Amino acid sequence: MSSIIAKIPTLSIQDINNLRANARQYLDQPGRYEHASQVLEAIDKELARRYLPGMIKTFLAKNPDGFYGEVHRETERNYKLAASATCQQMFEKREFKRLLDNSDYADLIAMVGKAINLTNFIQGSFEKPKMLDAIRKNPHLYFSALYEMLWGKGDFPTKLGRFIEKMDELGLNKWTYVTYFPFLMDPDNNMFVKPEMIKKSLEISQYPLEYESTPTVQLYLEIMTFSNWLKDKLEALKPRDMIDIHSFMWHMAPTGKWSDD
């Protein structure tokens, strides 16, 4: 019995739920009631640790001063703020338009490469080369679409929908590629969608949203609704923007070794 309880922190949510169902079957059996009760108690403690209240506690254990402490600034916030500021400067409307009008694609591609290197959001050995190769093959399509998404007319959902269509033509219709620049260019209102991070954050938060691997405007808006819901749930910690919310999601579901499917 002790070995089963010791393994609970290593189990997936599905395995925990299966274990819970099995333990409940023994609650009406006198010889096994006590053991089953101990397993269920251990499961409840583990779920409390994993779910949002537990995540807040472990976040504060790592970051004693929360979002405003030195630990959080040095490990999470400062480099994202710096990346955002650099991207906003590089892709400023007037200069971006000038480079696009002059077909200065070499400079634009170099800017994208630099922007990607500012963070660890886009995986370096596979995602980054794939993205840059696709852009090099059709730079006009990509940069025209990126400019319109960032600076074109219309509301953001409409512009994002057009951007997703163009990214699909380029073979880049993945959440990481689609949401990287919206997040860094406007971290007050947009979220970077790292698939496994979002999926685990939804699970831990017990939020009723079904994730899909193919980006759509509707699902992105629902992810933003979730992100703002989470911001409200963390109100006591006073998160400032989606950078803080992204950092908390990363705490809930660090994704360095996880699939992005």
mmCIF file with all atom_site columns, N, CA, C and O in Angstrom, residues 98-116:
data_model
loop_
_atom_site.group_PDB
_atom_site.id
_atom_site.type_symbol
_atom_site.label_atom_id
_atom_site.label_alt_id
_atom_site.label_comp_id
_atom_site.label_asym_id
_atom_site.label_entity_id
_atom_site.label_seq_id
_atom_site.pdbx_PDB_ins_code
_atom_site.Cartn_x
_atom_site.Cartn_y
_atom_site.Cartn_z
_atom_site.occupancy
_atom_site.B_iso_or_equiv
_atom_site.pdbx_formal_charge
_atom_site.auth_seq_id
_atom_site.auth_comp_id
_atom_site.auth_asym_id
_atom_site.auth_atom_id
_atom_site.pdbx_PDB_model_num
ATOM 1  N N  . ARG A 1 98  ? 8.485  50.335 -44.854 1.00 0.00 ? 98  ARG A N  1
ATOM 2  C CA . ARG A 1 98  ? 9.556  50.729 -45.771 1.00 0.00 ? 98  ARG A CA 1
ATOM 3  C C  . ARG A 1 98  ? 10.315 49.507 -46.290 1.00 0.00 ? 98  ARG A C  1
ATOM 4  O O  . ARG A 1 98  ? 10.557 49.375 -47.498 1.00 0.00 ? 98  ARG A O  1
ATOM 5  N N  . LEU A 1 99  ? 10.682 48.613 -45.394 1.00 0.00 ? 99  LEU A N  1
ATOM 6  C CA . LEU A 1 99  ? 11.406 47.405 -45.800 1.00 0.00 ? 99  LEU A CA 1
ATOM 7  C C  . LEU A 1 99  ? 10.548 46.526 -46.700 1.00 0.00 ? 99  LEU A C  1
ATOM 8  O O  . LEU A 1 99  ? 11.045 45.966 -47.689 1.00 0.00 ? 99  LEU A O  1
ATOM 9  N N  . LEU A 1 100 ? 9.272  46.433 -46.391 1.00 0.00 ? 100 LEU A N  1
ATOM 10 C CA . LEU A 1 100 ? 8.380  45.607 -47.203 1.00 0.00 ? 100 LEU A CA 1
ATOM 11 C C  . LEU A 1 100 ? 8.201  46.207 -48.592 1.00 0.00 ? 100 LEU A C  1
ATOM 12 O O  . LEU A 1 100 ? 8.271  45.491 -49.607 1.00 0.00 ? 100 LEU A O  1
ATOM 13 N N  . ASP A 1 101 ? 8.002  47.514 -48.662 1.00 0.00 ? 101 ASP A N  1
ATOM 14 C CA . ASP A 1 101 ? 7.822  48.179 -49.959 1.00 0.00 ? 101 ASP A CA 1
ATOM 15 C C  . ASP A 1 101 ? 9.075  48.061 -50.836 1.00 0.00 ? 101 ASP A C  1
ATOM 16 O O  . ASP A 1 101 ? 8.975  47.991 -52.069 1.00 0.00 ? 101 ASP A O  1
ATOM 17 N N  . ASN A 1 102 ? 10.239 48.049 -50.191 1.00 0.00 ? 102 ASN A N  1
ATOM 18 C CA . ASN A 1 102 ? 11.502 47.945 -50.927 1.00 0.00 ? 102 ASN A CA 1
ATOM 19 C C  . ASN A 1 102 ? 11.945 46.497 -51.156 1.00 0.00 ? 102 ASN A C  1
ATOM 20 O O  . ASN A 1 102 ? 13.032 46.266 -51.710 1.00 0.00 ? 102 ASN A O  1
ATOM 21 N N  . SER A 1 103 ? 11.105 45.559 -50.720 1.00 0.00 ? 103 SER A N  1
ATOM 22 C CA . SER A 1 103 ? 11.433 44.124 -50.847 1.00 0.00 ? 103 SER A CA 1
ATOM 23 C C  . SER A 1 103 ? 12.774 43.785 -50.209 1.00 0.00 ? 103 SER A C  1
ATOM 24 O O  . SER A 1 103 ? 13.541 42.968 -50.728 1.00 0.00 ? 103 SER A O  1
ATOM 25 N N  . ASP A 1 104 ? 13.044 44.408 -49.077 1.00 0.00 ? 104 ASP A N  1
ATOM 26 C CA . ASP A 1 104 ? 14.288 44.139 -48.353 1.00 0.00 ? 104 ASP A CA 1
ATOM 27 C C  . ASP A 1 104 ? 14.112 42.877 -47.492 1.00 0.00 ? 104 ASP A C  1
ATOM 28 O O  . ASP A 1 104 ? 14.149 42.916 -46.252 1.00 0.00 ? 104 ASP A O  1
ATOM 29 N N  . TYR A 1 105 ? 13.912 41.764 -48.178 1.00 0.00 ? 105 TYR A N  1
ATOM 30 C CA . TYR A 1 105 ? 13.563 40.541 -47.464 1.00 0.00 ? 105 TYR A CA 1
ATOM 31 C C  . TYR A 1 105 ? 14.724 39.984 -46.649 1.00 0.00 ? 105 TYR A C  1
ATOM 32 O O  . TYR A 1 105 ? 14.506 39.358 -45.606 1.00 0.00 ? 105 TYR A O  1
ATOM 33 N N  . ALA A 1 106 ? 15.946 40.192 -47.108 1.00 0.00 ? 106 ALA A N  1
ATOM 34 C CA . ALA A 1 106 ? 17.094 39.704 -46.339 1.00 0.00 ? 106 ALA A CA 1
ATOM 35 C C  . ALA A 1 106 ? 17.119 40.349 -44.957 1.00 0.00 ? 106 ALA A C  1
ATOM 36 O O  . ALA A 1 106 ? 17.352 39.679 -43.938 1.00 0.00 ? 106 ALA A O  1
ATOM 37 N N  . ASP A 1 107 ? 16.866 41.655 -44.923 1.00 0.00 ? 107 ASP A N  1
ATOM 38 C CA . ASP A 1 107 ? 16.843 42.360 -43.637 1.00 0.00 ? 107 ASP A CA 1
ATOM 39 C C  . ASP A 1 107 ? 15.668 41.883 -42.788 1.00 0.00 ? 107 ASP A C  1
ATOM 40 O O  . ASP A 1 107 ? 15.803 41.689 -41.566 1.00 0.00 ? 107 ASP A O  1
ATOM 41 N N  . LEU A 1 108 ? 14.524 41.688 -43.410 1.00 0.00 ? 108 LEU A N  1
ATOM 42 C CA . LEU A 1 108 ? 13.345 41.241 -42.669 1.00 0.00 ? 108 LEU A CA 1
ATOM 43 C C  . LEU A 1 108 ? 13.537 39.831 -42.106 1.00 0.00 ? 108 LEU A C  1
ATOM 44 O O  . LEU A 1 108 ? 13.160 39.553 -40.967 1.00 0.00 ? 108 LEU A O  1
ATOM 45 N N  . ILE A 1 109 ? 14.117 38.956 -42.902 1.00 0.00 ? 109 ILE A N  1
ATOM 46 C CA . ILE A 1 109 ? 14.379 37.591 -42.429 1.00 0.00 ? 109 ILE A CA 1
ATOM 47 C C  . ILE A 1 109 ? 15.371 37.617 -41.262 1.00 0.00 ? 109 ILE A C  1
ATOM 48 O O  . ILE A 1 109 ? 15.212 36.885 -40.279 1.00 0.00 ? 109 ILE A O  1
ATOM 49 N N  . ALA A 1 110 ? 16.372 38.473 -41.373 1.00 0.00 ? 110 ALA A N  1
ATOM 50 C CA . ALA A 1 110 ? 17.334 38.609 -40.272 1.00 0.00 ? 110 ALA A CA 1
ATOM 51 C C  . ALA A 1 110 ? 16.638 39.101 -39.010 1.00 0.00 ? 110 ALA A C  1
ATOM 52 O O  . ALA A 1 110 ? 16.971 38.663 -37.894 1.00 0.00 ? 110 ALA A O  1
ATOM 53 N N  . MET A 1 111 ? 15.666 39.993 -39.175 1.00 0.00 ? 111 MET A N  1
ATOM 54 C CA . MET A 1 111 ? 14.911 40.500 -38.028 1.00 0.00 ? 111 MET A CA 1
ATOM 55 C C  . MET A 1 111 ? 14.103 39.385 -37.367 1.00 0.00 ? 111 MET A C  1
ATOM 56 O O  . MET A 1 111 ? 14.043 39.282 -36.141 1.00 0.00 ? 111 MET A O  1
ATOM 57 N N  . VAL A 1 112 ? 13.472 38.547 -38.189 1.00 0.00 ? 112 VAL A N  1
ATOM 58 C CA . VAL A 1 112 ? 12.708 37.426 -37.633 1.00 0.00 ? 112 VAL A CA 1
ATOM 59 C C  . VAL A 1 112 ? 13.636 36.472 -36.887 1.00 0.00 ? 112 VAL A C  1
ATOM 60 O O  . VAL A 1 112 ? 13.326 36.009 -35.784 1.00 0.00 ? 112 VAL A O  1
ATOM 61 N N  . GLY A 1 113 ? 14.793 36.166 -37.477 1.00 0.00 ? 113 GLY A N  1
ATOM 62 C CA . GLY A 1 113 ? 15.749 35.302 -36.810 1.00 0.00 ? 113 GLY A CA 1
ATOM 63 C C  . GLY A 1 113 ? 16.195 35.863 -35.472 1.00 0.00 ? 113 GLY A C  1
ATOM 64 O O  . GLY A 1 113 ? 16.285 35.133 -34.472 1.00 0.00 ? 113 GLY A O  1
ATOM 65 N N  . LYS A 1 114 ? 16.452 37.159 -35.442 1.00 0.00 ? 114 LYS A N  1
ATOM 66 C CA . LYS A 1 114 ? 16.846 37.795 -34.185 1.00 0.00 ? 114 LYS A CA 1
ATOM 67 C C  . LYS A 1 114 ? 15.707 37.728 -33.176 1.00 0.00 ? 114 LYS A C  1
ATOM 68 O O  . LYS A 1 114 ? 15.936 37.434 -31.991 1.00 0.00 ? 114 LYS A O  1
ATOM 69 N N  . ALA A 1 115 ? 14.493 37.978 -33.640 1.00 0.00 ? 115 ALA A N  1
ATOM 70 C CA . ALA A 1 115 ? 13.339 37.964 -32.739 1.00 0.00 ? 115 ALA A CA 1
ATOM 71 C C  . ALA A 1 115 ? 13.142 36.582 -32.121 1.00 0.00 ? 115 ALA A C  1
ATOM 72 O O  . ALA A 1 115 ? 12.851 36.457 -30.928 1.00 0.00 ? 115 ALA A O  1
ATOM 73 N N  . ILE A 1 116 ? 13.297 35.551 -32.927 1.00 0.00 ? 116 ILE A N  1
ATOM 74 C CA . ILE A 1 116 ? 13.137 34.188 -32.421 1.00 0.00 ? 116 ILE A CA 1
ATOM 75 C C  . ILE A 1 116 ? 14.184 33.873 -31.366 1.00 0.00 ? 116 ILE A C  1
ATOM 76 O O  . ILE A 1 116 ? 13.911 33.195 -30.363 1.00 0.00 ? 116 ILE A O  1
#
